[in-house]
Amino acid sequence: MSIFVPESPGLLLAANSTIPTMLKQILAKLPRKSTKSNPTYSDGNNSTTTTDVNNNGSFTNTCNVISSRLNVVKKMSSSIFPTSGNNNDMIQPHLPFKDVQNSEKLKLLISKLNLCSKIYDFNDQDKDITSKDQKRQILIEILDFLVSESIKLSEPAMSAICRMCGANLFREFPPKPNGCSPRGESEDDDLWFDPAWTHLQLVYEILLRFVSFSSLDPKTAKLYIDHSFLLKLLNLFDSEDPRERECLKSVLHRIYGKFMVHRPFIRMGVSNIIYKFVFETEKHNGIAELLEIFGSVISGFALPLKKEHKIFLLKALIPLHKPKSIGVYHHQLTYCVVQFIEKEPKLTSVVINGLLKYWPVTNSQKQLMFLSELEELLELIRTDEFEKIMVPLFRRISCCLDSYHFQVAERAHFLWNNEHIHHLIMCNRQVIMPIVFSSLQRNSNNHWNRTVLNLTQNVMKMFHEVDEPLVISCQGKFEEDKSATTAVAERRRLTWEHLEEVAAGGGGGGGFRLPVVGSVSGLEKSGATCVVSC
């Protein structure tokens, strides 16, 4: 490349003198920096004052000054407007982990997590097919990396994982129709599966792996898995997808075990969900899973039980016997209640009284569940606690013994097959026998089911073998009550017949009028006694 050189010295002098002047005007508009913080900038500034036309290095020094000042401007602009590429050159998320050095893998992990924070619409399966598949492949890479690599996550990596999981998982569910039945109440209810599960499953596995890291410091991680994160996680238990509830159960269980500081908040959050379900909506899909988690939590309670734990039993677990959809979670509920009784047996009478409060009078399916739970509780009850509740308890059982629903009557008779319960009944037969004898006698006379009839005869045989005089006494009392009941029924029948005769014959004047209380009526004059007994 050739450089034009003026032949006249005057032209050269003019050119050399013009260039520094123009550069000084340009540099005067650039941001200035303190001489203490940028000594290079200060030295360069002094060189610009030289205007000696004979100094051949003037132009070179001026260019150095420009370069120095441009570097200052670049540093200042990058500090004010940071870019993703300036953070030690963020790695492209599409690179595989094996292609980067170990020191760069956490940066690559953060890049992949940030890319996976983008959400796609899965209601339209034909939309963004390539992007969805690409995101799924990256999620698989992240999971494989977390499983195979024994790494210690940095705080930016923890933040990126929680941010990505929250972006994908935390969402609002559509409102439930007012007329819909609780989940599991009808056998014809179709299960609903989330169309985005191909991504959600991988995100749940990443979150589970994250909270399961042995090297994870809870004191640091709690800055990202905070109360807001946990509250949104608990709200996800209302998902209609059973696969999601199962994953949530595993994640919450690990969080409860890892983060001791969050345990009271988790218990309070679950209690609030149960309160709202029992007393307001009676609609929630995740009660069974939440109770399954608490089954293991209750088994770890220290003795003596704290007041908070007893309140959870009385205010949350016992009222859960009220909703119609108890069949969905009754097995888990019974397990939780039994865990409390094993921890503190003196709570048995309190729990049984609570069950009697919510006893289903007309729902035979719930009666079967209550009888099954009662048997488990009575196997653990102590004699002193049994004596507190045996009268109201066997009044309910007596109603079940002669139930027209043969499965309920059959289940109630099975209580005598339990050795511990049989022992308690026989030890307190003076109180229990008079309560249940009338139901047993009615079964022996006219119950329609042969199985129930045979079970009743076996129970009566047990009582005869243990205390025959008591059976004879109860038999006599039963006959007296039966005679009195027959007499009352006969008087009622005669009274109604007489009322019909009076009504049929009283056609004069104002017609038939009911007798006034306290007056001498036609019934009294005719010698009839108006006694109506219910």
PDB file of C-alpha atoms in Angstrom, residues 437-448 453 456-457 475 478-479 482:
ATOM      1  CA  PHE A 437     -78.361 -57.733  73.191  1.00  0.00           C
ATOM      2  CA  SER A 438     -81.496 -56.332  71.560  1.00  0.00           C
ATOM      3  CA  SER A 439     -79.747 -56.073  68.161  1.00  0.00           C
ATOM      4  CA  LEU A 440     -78.388 -59.601  68.473  1.00  0.00           C
ATOM      5  CA  GLN A 441     -81.813 -60.952  69.451  1.00  0.00           C
ATOM      6  CA  ARG A 442     -83.530 -59.240  66.517  1.00  0.00           C
ATOM      7  CA  ASN A 443     -80.924 -60.726  64.153  1.00  0.00           C
ATOM      8  CA  SER A 444     -81.558 -64.185  65.579  1.00  0.00           C
ATOM      9  CA  ASN A 445     -85.282 -63.833  64.940  1.00  0.00           C
ATOM     10  CA  ASN A 446     -85.577 -62.280  61.497  1.00  0.00           C
ATOM     11  CA  HIS A 447     -82.388 -61.122  59.745  1.00  0.00           C
ATOM     12  CA  TRP A 448     -82.578 -61.881  56.048  1.00  0.00           C
ATOM     13  CA  LEU A 453     -77.563 -64.893  61.202  1.00  0.00           C
ATOM     14  CA  THR A 456     -75.055 -63.538  65.532  1.00  0.00           C
ATOM     15  CA  GLN A 457     -75.502 -67.062  66.844  1.00  0.00           C
ATOM     16  CA  GLN A 475     -83.336 -61.938  77.709  1.00  0.00           C
ATOM     17  CA  PHE A 478     -85.677 -57.779  76.214  1.00  0.00           C
ATOM     18  CA  GLU A 479     -89.043 -59.587  76.590  1.00  0.00           C
ATOM     19  CA  LYS A 482     -90.854 -56.033  73.686  1.00  0.00           C
TER      20      LYS A 482
END
